[in-house]
Coordinates of C-alpha atoms in Angstrom, one line a residue:
X177 CA -33.6 -38.5 -72.2
X178 CA -30.3 -39.9 -71.0
X179 CA -27.9 -38.0 -68.8
X180 CA -25.4 -37.8 -71.8
X181 CA -28.1 -36.5 -74.0
X182 CA -29.1 -33.8 -71.4
X183 CA -25.4 -32.9 -71.1
X184 CA -25.0 -32.5 -74.8
X185 CA -28.1 -30.4 -75.1
X186 CA -27.0 -28.1 -72.3
X187 CA -23.6 -27.7 -74.0
X188 CA -25.3 -26.5 -77.2
X189 CA -27.2 -24.1 -75.1
X190 CA -24.0 -22.8 -73.6
X191 CA -22.5 -22.3 -77.1
X192 CA -25.5 -20.7 -78.6
X193 CA -26.0 -18.3 -75.7
X194 CA -22.3 -17.5 -75.6
X195 CA -22.5 -16.7 -79.4
X196 CA -25.6 -14.6 -78.7
X197 CA -23.7 -12.6 -76.0
X198 CA -20.9 -12.0 -78.5
X199 CA -23.3 -10.7 -81.1
X200 CA -25.1 -8.4 -78.6
X201 CA -21.7 -7.1 -77.4
X202 CA -20.7 -6.5 -81.0
X203 CA -24.0 -4.6 -81.7
X204 CA -23.5 -2.4 -78.6
X205 CA -19.8 -1.7 -79.5
X206 CA -20.9 -0.5 -83.0
X207 CA -24.0 1.4 -81.9
X208 CA -22.4 4.7 -83.1
X209 CA -20.6 3.3 -86.1
X210 CA -21.8 4.9 -89.3
X211 CA -23.6 2.5 -91.6
X212 CA -23.6 -0.3 -89.1
X213 CA -26.7 -2.4 -89.0
X214 CA -27.5 -4.6 -86.0
X215 CA -26.9 -8.3 -86.3
X216 CA -29.5 -10.9 -85.3
X217 CA -28.8 -14.5 -84.4
X218 CA -31.6 -16.9 -85.6
X219 CA -31.7 -20.1 -83.6
X220 CA -33.0 -23.6 -84.6
X221 CA -33.4 -26.8 -82.7
X222 CA -31.2 -29.8 -83.3
X223 CA -32.9 -33.1 -83.7
X224 CA -31.7 -36.5 -84.7
X225 CA -34.0 -39.4 -85.5
X226 CA -36.9 -37.5 -84.0
X227 CA -35.0 -37.0 -80.7
X228 CA -34.3 -33.4 -79.5
X229 CA -30.6 -32.7 -79.5
X230 CA -30.3 -29.1 -78.4
X231 CA -30.0 -25.8 -80.2
X232 CA -27.8 -24.1 -82.8
X233 CA -27.4 -20.9 -84.6
X234 CA -29.2 -21.2 -87.9
X235 CA -27.8 -18.0 -89.4
X236 CA -26.7 -14.6 -88.3
X237 CA -28.6 -12.0 -90.2
X238 CA -28.2 -8.2 -90.4
X239 CA -31.2 -6.0 -90.1
X240 CA -31.5 -4.7 -93.6
X241 CA -34.2 -2.8 -95.5
X242 CA -33.5 -3.1 -99.2
X243 CA -36.3 -0.9 -100.4
X244 CA -35.5 2.0 -98.0
X245 CA -31.8 1.6 -98.8
X246 CA -32.4 1.9 -102.5
X247 CA -34.6 4.9 -101.9
X248 CA -31.9 6.5 -99.8
X249 CA -29.4 6.0 -102.6
X250 CA -31.7 7.7 -105.0
X251 CA -32.2 10.7 -102.7
X252 CA -28.5 11.1 -101.8
X253 CA -27.9 11.4 -105.6
X254 CA -30.5 14.3 -105.8
X255 CA -29.0 15.8 -102.6
X256 CA -25.5 15.7 -104.1
X257 CA -26.7 17.5 -107.2
X258 CA -28.5 20.2 -105.2
X259 CA -25.6 20.6 -102.8
X260 CA -23.1 21.3 -105.6
X261 CA -25.4 23.9 -107.3
X262 CA -26.2 25.6 -104.1
X263 CA -22.5 25.8 -103.2
X264 CA -21.4 27.3 -106.5
X265 CA -24.4 29.7 -106.6
X266 CA -23.6 30.9 -103.1
X267 CA -20.1 31.7 -104.4
X268 CA -21.5 33.7 -107.3
X269 CA -23.7 35.6 -104.8
X270 CA -20.7 36.4 -102.7
X271 CA -18.8 37.5 -105.8
X272 CA -21.6 39.9 -107.0
X273 CA -22.7 41.3 -103.7
X274 CA -26.4 42.1 -103.0
X275 CA -28.5 44.4 -105.1
X276 CA -28.1 47.2 -102.5
X277 CA -24.4 46.5 -101.9
X278 CA -21.9 49.3 -102.5
X279 CA -19.7 46.8 -104.3
X280 CA -22.3 45.5 -106.8
X281 CA -21.6 46.1 -110.5
X282 CA -24.7 48.2 -110.8
X283 CA -23.5 50.4 -108.0
X284 CA -20.0 50.7 -109.5
X285 CA -21.6 51.9 -112.7
X286 CA -23.8 54.3 -110.8
X287 CA -20.6 55.7 -109.0
X288 CA -18.9 56.1 -112.4
X289 CA -21.9 58.0 -113.8
X290 CA -22.0 60.3 -110.8
X291 CA -18.3 61.1 -111.3
X292 CA -19.1 61.9 -114.9
X293 CA -21.9 64.2 -114.0
X294 CA -19.6 66.0 -111.5
X295 CA -16.9 66.5 -114.1
X296 CA -19.5 67.8 -116.6
X297 CA -20.3 70.6 -114.2
X298 CA -16.6 71.4 -113.6
X299 CA -14.8 70.1 -116.8
X300 CA -11.5 71.9 -115.9
X301 CA -11.3 70.2 -112.5
X302 CA -8.3 67.9 -112.3
X303 CA -9.7 66.4 -109.1
X304 CA -12.9 65.6 -110.9
X305 CA -11.0 64.0 -113.8
X306 CA -8.9 61.9 -111.4
X307 CA -12.0 60.8 -109.6
X308 CA -13.8 59.8 -112.8
X309 CA -10.8 57.8 -114.0
X310 CA -10.5 56.1 -110.6
X311 CA -14.1 55.1 -110.7
X312 CA -13.7 53.8 -114.3
X313 CA -10.7 51.8 -113.4
X314 CA -12.5 50.3 -110.3
X315 CA -15.5 49.4 -112.4
X316 CA -13.4 47.7 -115.0
X317 CA -11.4 45.9 -112.3
X318 CA -14.5 44.6 -110.7
X319 CA -15.7 43.2 -114.0
X320 CA -12.3 41.6 -114.5
X321 CA -12.5 40.0 -111.1
X322 CA -16.0 38.7 -111.7
X323 CA -14.9 37.2 -115.0
X324 CA -11.8 35.7 -113.5
X325 CA -13.8 34.2 -110.6
X326 CA -16.3 32.7 -113.0
X327 CA -13.5 31.1 -114.9
X328 CA -11.9 29.9 -111.7
X329 CA -15.2 28.4 -110.5
X330 CA -15.7 26.7 -113.8
X331 CA -12.2 25.2 -113.7
X332 CA -12.9 24.1 -110.1
X333 CA -16.1 22.4 -111.2
X334 CA -14.3 20.5 -113.9
X335 CA -11.5 19.5 -111.6
X336 CA -14.1 18.2 -109.1
X337 CA -15.6 16.1 -111.8
X338 CA -12.2 14.4 -112.3
X339 CA -11.9 13.9 -108.5
X340 CA -15.4 12.5 -108.3
X341 CA -14.6 10.0 -111.1
X342 CA -11.5 8.9 -109.2
X343 CA -13.5 8.4 -106.0
X344 CA -16.1 6.4 -107.9
X345 CA -13.5 4.1 -109.4
X346 CA -11.9 3.6 -105.9
X347 CA -15.3 2.6 -104.5
X348 CA -16.0 0.3 -107.4
X349 CA -12.8 -1.6 -106.5
X350 CA -13.9 -1.8 -102.9
X351 CA -17.3 -3.2 -103.8
X352 CA -15.7 -5.7 -106.2
X353 CA -13.4 -7.0 -103.5
X354 CA -16.2 -7.1 -100.9
X355 CA -18.4 -9.0 -103.4
X356 CA -15.8 -11.7 -103.6
X357 CA -15.5 -12.0 -99.8
X358 CA -19.3 -11.9 -99.2
X359 CA -19.9 -14.6 -101.9
X360 CA -17.2 -16.8 -100.3
X361 CA -18.7 -16.4 -96.8
X362 CA -22.3 -17.0 -97.9
X363 CA -21.1 -20.1 -99.8
X364 CA -19.9 -21.4 -96.4
X365 CA -23.1 -20.2 -94.6
X366 CA -20.9 -17.8 -92.6
X367 CA -21.6 -14.4 -91.3
X368 CA -21.0 -11.6 -93.9
X369 CA -23.1 -8.9 -92.3
X370 CA -20.2 -6.5 -91.4
X371 CA -18.8 -6.8 -95.0
X372 CA -22.3 -6.0 -96.4
X373 CA -22.5 -2.9 -94.2
X374 CA -19.1 -1.8 -95.6
X375 CA -20.4 -2.5 -99.1
X376 CA -23.5 -0.4 -98.5
X377 CA -21.4 2.5 -97.4
X378 CA -19.3 2.3 -100.6
X379 CA -22.5 2.1 -102.7
X380 CA -23.9 5.1 -100.9
X381 CA -20.7 7.1 -101.7
X382 CA -21.0 6.1 -105.4
X383 CA -24.7 7.0 -105.4
X384 CA -23.9 10.5 -104.0
X385 CA -21.6 11.1 -107.1
X386 CA -23.8 9.5 -109.8
X387 CA -27.3 8.0 -110.1
X388 CA -27.0 4.2 -110.1
X389 CA -29.1 1.0 -110.1
X390 CA -28.1 -2.1 -108.2
X391 CA -29.1 -5.8 -108.2
X392 CA -28.1 -8.5 -105.9
X393 CA -27.4 -12.0 -107.2
X394 CA -28.2 -15.2 -105.3
X395 CA -24.5 -15.5 -104.5
X396 CA -24.8 -12.2 -102.5
X397 CA -22.8 -10.2 -105.1
X398 CA -24.0 -6.7 -106.1
X399 CA -24.2 -5.6 -109.7
X400 CA -24.1 -1.9 -110.4
X401 CA -25.4 0.0 -113.4
X402 CA -25.7 3.6 -114.4
X403 CA -29.1 5.2 -114.5
X404 CA -29.5 4.1 -118.2
X405 CA -28.3 0.5 -117.3
X406 CA -24.8 0.6 -118.5
X407 CA -22.7 -1.8 -116.3
X408 CA -20.3 -0.3 -113.9
X409 CA -19.6 -3.5 -112.0
X410 CA -20.6 -7.0 -112.9
X411 CA -17.9 -9.2 -111.6
X412 CA -15.1 -6.9 -112.4
X413 CA -15.5 -3.1 -112.2
X414 CA -15.6 -1.1 -115.4
X415 CA -14.0 2.2 -114.3
X416 CA -15.0 5.7 -115.5
X417 CA -12.6 7.8 -117.4
X418 CA -12.2 11.6 -117.4
X419 CA -9.4 14.1 -117.6
X420 CA -10.1 17.7 -116.5
X421 CA -9.2 20.7 -118.6
X422 CA -6.7 23.4 -117.5
X423 CA -9.1 26.1 -118.7
X424 CA -12.4 27.5 -117.8
X425 CA -13.0 30.3 -120.2
X426 CA -16.1 30.4 -122.5
X427 CA -15.5 28.3 -125.6
X428 CA -13.5 25.6 -123.8
X429 CA -14.3 22.1 -125.1
X430 CA -14.4 19.5 -122.4
X431 CA -13.9 15.7 -122.8
X432 CA -16.9 13.4 -122.4
X433 CA -17.2 11.1 -119.4
X434 CA -16.6 7.6 -120.7
X435 CA -16.2 4.1 -119.4
X436 CA -13.0 2.1 -119.9
X437 CA -14.7 0.3 -122.7
X438 CA -15.2 3.5 -124.6
X439 CA -18.9 4.0 -123.9
X440 CA -19.9 7.7 -123.4
X441 CA -22.0 7.9 -120.3
X442 CA -22.3 11.7 -119.9
X443 CA -25.9 11.7 -121.0
X444 CA -26.7 8.8 -118.7
X445 CA -25.8 10.9 -115.7
X446 CA -29.0 12.6 -114.5
X447 CA -28.3 13.0 -110.8
X448 CA -25.6 13.1 -108.2
X449 CA -22.7 15.5 -107.6
X450 CA -21.3 14.9 -111.0
X451 CA -24.6 16.0 -112.7
X452 CA -24.6 19.1 -110.5
X453 CA -21.0 19.8 -111.5
X454 CA -21.8 19.3 -115.2
X455 CA -24.8 21.7 -114.8
X456 CA -22.7 24.3 -113.1
X457 CA -19.8 23.9 -115.6
X458 CA -21.8 23.8 -118.8
X459 CA -24.9 25.9 -118.0
X460 CA -25.0 28.0 -114.9
X461 CA -21.5 29.6 -115.0
X462 CA -21.4 30.0 -118.9
X463 CA -24.8 31.7 -118.8
X464 CA -23.6 34.0 -116.1
X465 CA -20.4 34.7 -118.0
X466 CA -22.3 35.5 -121.2
X467 CA -24.5 38.0 -119.2
X468 CA -21.4 39.7 -117.8
X469 CA -19.8 39.8 -121.2
X470 CA -22.9 41.4 -122.7
X471 CA -23.0 43.9 -119.9
X472 CA -19.3 44.8 -120.4
X473 CA -19.7 45.0 -124.2
X474 CA -22.6 47.4 -123.9
X475 CA -20.9 49.6 -121.3
X476 CA -17.8 49.7 -123.5
X477 CA -19.7 50.6 -126.7
X478 CA -21.9 53.1 -125.0
X479 CA -19.0 54.9 -123.3
X480 CA -16.8 54.8 -126.3
X481 CA -19.5 56.2 -128.6
X482 CA -19.9 59.3 -126.4
X483 CA -16.2 59.6 -125.5
X484 CA -15.1 59.5 -129.2
X485 CA -17.3 62.7 -129.9
X486 CA -14.8 64.9 -128.1
X487 CA -11.3 65.5 -126.8
X488 CA -9.5 66.7 -123.7
X489 CA -8.0 70.1 -123.1
X490 CA -5.2 69.7 -123.6
X491 CA -5.8 66.6 -125.6
X492 CA -3.7 63.6 -126.7
X493 CA -0.7 64.2 -128.9
X494 CA -1.5 61.0 -130.7
X495 CA -4.5 58.8 -131.2
X496 CA -4.2 55.2 -132.2
X497 CA -7.3 53.3 -133.4
X498 CA -8.2 50.1 -131.6
X499 CA -9.7 48.5 -134.7
X500 CA -7.2 46.4 -136.7
X501 CA -7.7 46.1 -140.5
X502 CA -6.3 43.0 -142.3
X503 CA -6.4 44.6 -145.7
X504 CA -6.4 48.4 -145.4
X505 CA -5.6 48.8 -149.1
X506 CA -8.9 47.2 -150.1
X507 CA -11.2 47.4 -147.0
X508 CA -13.9 50.0 -147.8
X509 CA -15.5 52.6 -145.5
X510 CA -18.3 54.9 -146.5
X511 CA -18.9 58.0 -144.3
X512 CA -22.3 59.7 -144.4
X513 CA -21.1 63.2 -143.4
X514 CA -17.9 65.4 -143.4
X515 CA -15.5 64.8 -140.6
X516 CA -13.3 67.6 -139.1
X517 CA -9.7 66.9 -138.0
X518 CA -7.8 69.5 -136.0
X519 CA -4.4 70.0 -134.4
X520 CA -4.6 72.3 -131.4
X521 CA -2.2 73.9 -128.9
X522 CA -2.4 73.3 -125.2
X523 CA -5.1 76.1 -124.9
X524 CA -7.4 74.7 -127.6
X525 CA -6.4 77.2 -130.4
X526 CA -6.3 75.8 -134.0
X527 CA -2.9 74.9 -135.3
X528 CA -4.2 73.0 -138.4
X529 CA -7.6 71.9 -139.5
X530 CA -9.0 69.7 -142.3
X531 CA -12.6 68.6 -143.2
X532 CA -12.7 65.2 -144.8
X533 CA -15.6 65.1 -147.3
X534 CA -18.3 62.5 -146.9
X535 CA -17.9 59.6 -149.3
X536 CA -16.3 56.2 -149.8
X537 CA -12.6 55.5 -149.1
X538 CA -10.3 52.6 -148.5
X539 CA -8.7 52.6 -145.1
X540 CA -5.3 53.6 -146.6
X541 CA -7.2 56.3 -148.6
X542 CA -8.7 57.8 -145.5
X543 CA -5.2 58.0 -143.9
X544 CA -3.7 59.6 -147.0
X545 CA -6.4 62.2 -147.2
X546 CA -6.1 63.2 -143.5
X547 CA -2.3 63.2 -143.8
X548 CA -2.4 65.6 -146.7
X549 CA -5.1 67.8 -145.1
X550 CA -3.2 68.4 -141.9
X551 CA 0.1 69.2 -143.7
X552 CA 3.2 69.6 -141.7
X553 CA 1.4 70.1 -138.4
X554 CA 0.0 66.5 -138.2
X555 CA 0.1 63.1 -139.8
X556 CA -2.1 60.1 -140.4
X557 CA -0.8 56.6 -141.2
X558 CA -2.0 53.0 -141.1
X559 CA 0.6 51.1 -139.1
X560 CA 0.1 47.4 -138.1
X561 CA -3.4 47.7 -139.5
X562 CA -4.4 50.6 -137.2
X563 CA -5.1 54.2 -138.1
X564 CA -2.9 56.6 -136.1
X565 CA -3.2 60.4 -135.9
X566 CA -0.3 62.4 -134.6
X567 CA 0.4 66.1 -133.9
X568 CA 3.9 67.1 -135.2
X569 CA 4.8 69.2 -132.1
X570 CA 4.9 67.2 -128.9
X571 CA 2.9 69.9 -127.0
X572 CA 0.1 69.9 -129.5
X573 CA -2.9 67.6 -129.7
X574 CA -5.1 66.0 -132.3
X575 CA -8.9 65.8 -132.3
X576 CA -11.9 65.2 -134.6
X577 CA -15.6 65.6 -134.8
X578 CA -18.4 64.4 -137.1
X579 CA -20.0 67.4 -139.0
X580 CA -23.5 66.0 -138.8
X581 CA -25.2 68.7 -136.9
X582 CA -24.0 67.3 -133.6
X583 CA -25.0 63.8 -134.4
X584 CA -22.8 60.9 -135.1
X585 CA -21.8 60.2 -138.7
X586 CA -23.1 56.9 -140.1
X587 CA -20.4 54.5 -141.2
X588 CA -20.6 51.6 -143.5
X589 CA -17.7 49.2 -143.5
X590 CA -17.1 46.4 -146.0
X591 CA -14.1 44.1 -145.8
X592 CA -15.4 41.9 -148.6
X593 CA -17.6 39.8 -146.3
X594 CA -20.6 42.2 -146.4
X595 CA -21.3 45.7 -145.2
X596 CA -21.6 46.5 -141.5
X597 CA -23.1 49.7 -140.0
X598 CA -21.5 51.7 -137.2
X599 CA -22.0 55.2 -135.6
X600 CA -19.3 57.8 -135.4
X601 CA -16.1 58.1 -137.5
X602 CA -13.8 58.2 -134.4
X603 CA -15.9 55.6 -132.7
X604 CA -15.6 53.2 -135.6
X605 CA -11.8 53.4 -135.7
X606 CA -11.6 53.5 -131.9
X607 CA -9.4 56.5 -132.0
X608 CA -10.5 58.0 -128.6
X609 CA -11.9 55.1 -126.7
X610 CA -12.4 55.3 -123.0
X611 CA -12.6 51.5 -122.4
X612 CA -10.7 49.0 -124.4
X613 CA -10.9 45.2 -124.7
X614 CA -7.6 44.2 -126.4
X615 CA -8.3 41.9 -129.3
X616 CA -12.0 42.8 -129.6
X617 CA -13.7 46.0 -130.7
X618 CA -17.3 46.9 -131.4
X619 CA -18.9 44.3 -133.6
X620 CA -16.6 41.5 -132.7
X621 CA -17.5 38.4 -130.7
X622 CA -17.9 39.6 -127.1
X623 CA -16.9 36.2 -125.5
X624 CA -14.6 36.7 -122.5
X625 CA -14.3 40.5 -122.9
X626 CA -15.4 41.2 -119.3
X627 CA -12.1 39.8 -118.2
X628 CA -10.2 42.1 -120.7
X629 CA -12.1 45.4 -120.1
X630 CA -9.7 48.2 -119.1
X631 CA -9.5 52.0 -119.2
X632 CA -7.2 53.2 -122.0
X633 CA -3.7 53.3 -120.5
X634 CA -2.7 56.9 -121.5
X635 CA -5.9 58.2 -119.9
X636 CA -5.1 56.3 -116.6
X637 CA -1.6 57.9 -116.7
X638 CA -3.0 61.3 -117.5
X639 CA -6.7 61.9 -116.7
X640 CA -6.6 65.3 -118.4
X641 CA -6.9 63.3 -121.7
X642 CA -10.5 62.5 -120.9
X643 CA -12.8 63.8 -123.6
X644 CA -14.8 66.7 -122.1
X645 CA -15.7 69.1 -124.9
X646 CA -16.5 68.8 -128.6
X647 CA -14.4 70.2 -131.5
X648 CA -16.1 73.2 -133.1
X649 CA -19.0 72.4 -135.4
X650 CA -18.7 75.9 -137.2
X651 CA -19.8 75.9 -140.8
X652 CA -16.4 76.9 -142.0
X653 CA -13.1 75.2 -141.2
X654 CA -11.4 76.9 -138.3
X655 CA -8.4 79.0 -139.3
X656 CA -5.0 78.3 -137.8
X657 CA -3.9 80.8 -135.2
X658 CA -7.2 82.6 -135.4
X659 CA -10.0 80.3 -134.4
X660 CA -10.5 78.3 -131.2
X661 CA -10.9 74.6 -132.1
X662 CA -12.3 73.6 -128.7
X663 CA -13.9 75.9 -126.1
X664 CA -12.4 76.2 -122.6
X665 CA -14.8 74.9 -120.0
X666 CA -16.8 72.8 -122.5
X667 CA -18.1 69.8 -120.6
X668 CA -20.7 68.8 -123.2
X669 CA -19.2 65.4 -124.1
X670 CA -18.6 64.2 -120.6
X671 CA -22.2 65.3 -119.9
X672 CA -23.4 63.1 -122.8
X673 CA -21.2 60.3 -121.5
X674 CA -23.1 60.4 -118.1
X675 CA -26.5 60.7 -119.8
X676 CA -25.9 57.8 -122.1
X677 CA -25.9 55.4 -119.2
X678 CA -29.3 56.6 -118.0
X679 CA -30.9 56.2 -121.5
X680 CA -32.9 53.0 -122.4
X681 CA -30.9 50.5 -124.3
X682 CA -32.3 47.4 -126.1
X683 CA -30.5 44.3 -124.8
X684 CA -31.0 41.0 -126.6
X685 CA -31.7 37.8 -124.8
X686 CA -28.5 36.2 -123.5
X687 CA -27.6 33.5 -121.0
X688 CA -31.1 32.9 -119.7
X689 CA -32.0 36.6 -119.4
X690 CA -34.8 37.7 -121.8
X691 CA -34.5 40.6 -124.2
X692 CA -35.1 43.8 -122.3
X693 CA -35.0 47.6 -122.9
X694 CA -33.7 49.4 -119.8
X695 CA -30.9 51.7 -118.8
X696 CA -27.6 49.7 -118.6
X697 CA -27.3 50.0 -114.8
X698 CA -30.8 48.3 -114.5
X699 CA -29.5 45.5 -116.8
X700 CA -26.8 44.9 -114.1
X701 CA -29.6 44.6 -111.6
X702 CA -31.3 42.1 -113.8
X703 CA -28.2 40.0 -113.8
X704 CA -27.9 40.1 -110.1
X705 CA -31.6 39.5 -109.7
X706 CA -31.6 36.4 -111.9
X707 CA -28.5 35.0 -110.0
X708 CA -30.2 35.7 -106.7
X709 CA -33.3 33.9 -107.8
X710 CA -31.3 30.9 -109.0
X711 CA -29.4 30.9 -105.7
X712 CA -32.7 31.1 -103.7
X713 CA -34.3 28.3 -105.7
X714 CA -31.2 26.2 -105.3
X715 CA -31.2 26.8 -101.5
X716 CA -34.8 25.9 -101.3
X717 CA -34.3 22.7 -103.3
X718 CA -31.3 21.7 -101.2
X719 CA -33.3 22.2 -98.0
X720 CA -36.0 19.9 -99.4
X721 CA -33.5 17.3 -100.5
X722 CA -31.8 17.4 -97.2
X723 CA -35.0 16.9 -95.3
X724 CA -35.9 14.0 -97.6
X725 CA -32.5 12.3 -97.1
X726 CA -32.9 12.8 -93.3
X727 CA -36.3 11.3 -93.4
X728 CA -35.2 8.1 -95.3
X729 CA -32.1 7.9 -93.1
X730 CA -34.3 8.0 -90.0
X731 CA -36.6 5.3 -91.3
X732 CA -33.6 3.2 -92.2
X733 CA -32.1 3.7 -88.7
X734 CA -35.4 2.8 -87.0
X735 CA -35.3 -0.6 -88.7
X736 CA -31.6 -1.3 -88.8
X737 CA -29.7 0.7 -86.1
X738 CA -28.7 -0.7 -82.7
X739 CA -31.0 0.0 -79.8
X740 CA -28.6 -0.2 -76.8
X741 CA -31.4 -0.6 -74.3
X742 CA -32.8 -3.6 -76.2
X743 CA -29.4 -5.1 -76.6
X744 CA -28.8 -4.8 -72.8
X745 CA -32.1 -6.4 -72.1
X746 CA -31.2 -9.2 -74.5
X747 CA -27.9 -9.7 -72.7
X748 CA -29.8 -10.3 -69.4
X749 CA -31.9 -12.9 -71.1
X750 CA -28.9 -14.6 -72.7
X751 CA -27.1 -14.5 -69.3
X752 CA -30.0 -16.2 -67.6
X753 CA -30.2 -18.8 -70.4
X754 CA -26.5 -19.4 -70.2
X755 CA -26.8 -19.8 -66.4
X756 CA -29.7 -22.2 -66.9
X757 CA -27.7 -24.3 -69.4
X758 CA -24.7 -24.3 -67.0
X759 CA -27.1 -25.4 -64.2
X760 CA -28.2 -28.3 -66.3
X761 CA -24.6 -29.4 -66.8
X762 CA -24.0 -29.1 -63.1
X763 CA -27.1 -31.2 -62.3
X764 CA -26.0 -33.8 -64.9
X765 CA -22.6 -33.9 -63.3
X766 CA -24.1 -34.4 -59.9
X767 CA -26.2 -37.2 -61.2
X768 CA -23.2 -38.9 -62.9
X769 CA -21.3 -38.6 -59.6
X770 CA -24.3 -40.2 -57.7
X771 CA -24.4 -43.1 -60.2
X772 CA -20.7 -43.6 -59.8
X773 CA -21.0 -43.8 -56.1
X774 CA -23.9 -46.3 -56.3
X775 CA -21.7 -48.5 -58.5
X776 CA -19.1 -48.7 -55.8

């Protein structure tokens, strides 16, 4: 080998070792950079016409594990779905409270029942009446808050879907641009490792939101598909499209997730945060809302059935039915027993009384018969589709009772679409309801009524209007000025009101809860129990997914992450090699100097 050849070989050694030192330094500098994979310089010898010519960098390769990386993307999608469901179910748990919590809906109902029992013992107690009304208002308000929170969470889930779509589209753009840069560099046999790391991070973010498949072309470009192989990026990105709704109540119709080319991909999404958000928005929260609505409906109907059997002392000057009739002139009602209507003074004495005979009537016909029967002391009209009873004197009250031996009259109602059965004349019309859900009465669709449940406004203003006793069931119609229409100290109705919540009630299957027959407060416990179980299952699943992601992340890091100790050791080797190459150059220089001197 000539001196010039040795000099050239040493120079290549200097260059290669210098480049190696740069790469090692770059690795150490990025040891704690998320998603960074160490870079490895592969060397090869240079030869020309069979003569050694030194060394060069063949390529700079990043430490990558395609199989583990793809597995990690699959697992982060599952983790994203579990994380979303766990977060929302934790919120519902916080909203309900625990089964033993004083603020749980079951406990609120138990508190209300206890107030009713106390009032039944002392029906004339204004303190007891106030306490019962306060408990009823608090119970209704808690259900309102739960309903409102479910609506808010559902709206939040829908908005997060839109935000996730925007994030995916932004990352698709990033991957598309990186694809171009990587393909260009690889075409020049240049280092593209750092760009590939950035692309992997963008792909991981996309995979967290939605399950994807990826393929790498020979050019180095990545192609992205949905789980069902619809293209998201193949050259140019195909963005997702979704616009969130401004509503979250039951019955809201949401747009489908689509691609810019119009393809609906909602069913393709089987994992990722978006799948979790869809599950929460379309299944978990609606099911919970249906359960709460069913609970509110049954509490309302049970309470109103009992409360409509009696009146306060003094009672209400006017009673307006909650049921609205579209065609009162033709809508037909059939009553199984006589119904007694009374006007009383503030001490419960009879001012006027009328017994409506059992039979069939139009709604207008019922009002006309009652109006005629009460005479000048009371009136009955149908106004705005509602039956209204009024005592003529402002300090008198109206009341009524079914004359069916203490039981509720059986009501058949037909508005032309088929007969429906109800119990209790006053209960059917909603004349003396305790709880109201404006826009919906017994027999109507219960959707979203938990958010509308409220204690009747005039009872809140004047708790003395609470129904405590029953109008007399005497065989003969009470005589004005002579007979007492309602007994002082009668707490029978409020006692029945308390007892009705402790009686078994058949509840149909709704929102994932099976059909059960239990007291209504135990139904509340079933709702909380199911939600608690879902939350526990979700937390367990999340822990499993988290451990799995951590396991794959560790395996990937073991193979691709920077080991600072190894890099420092490598630097020492490169330094020694660099010094050796430099020594060769020095030696060659000395030899050249010697030759020059010999020539002289």
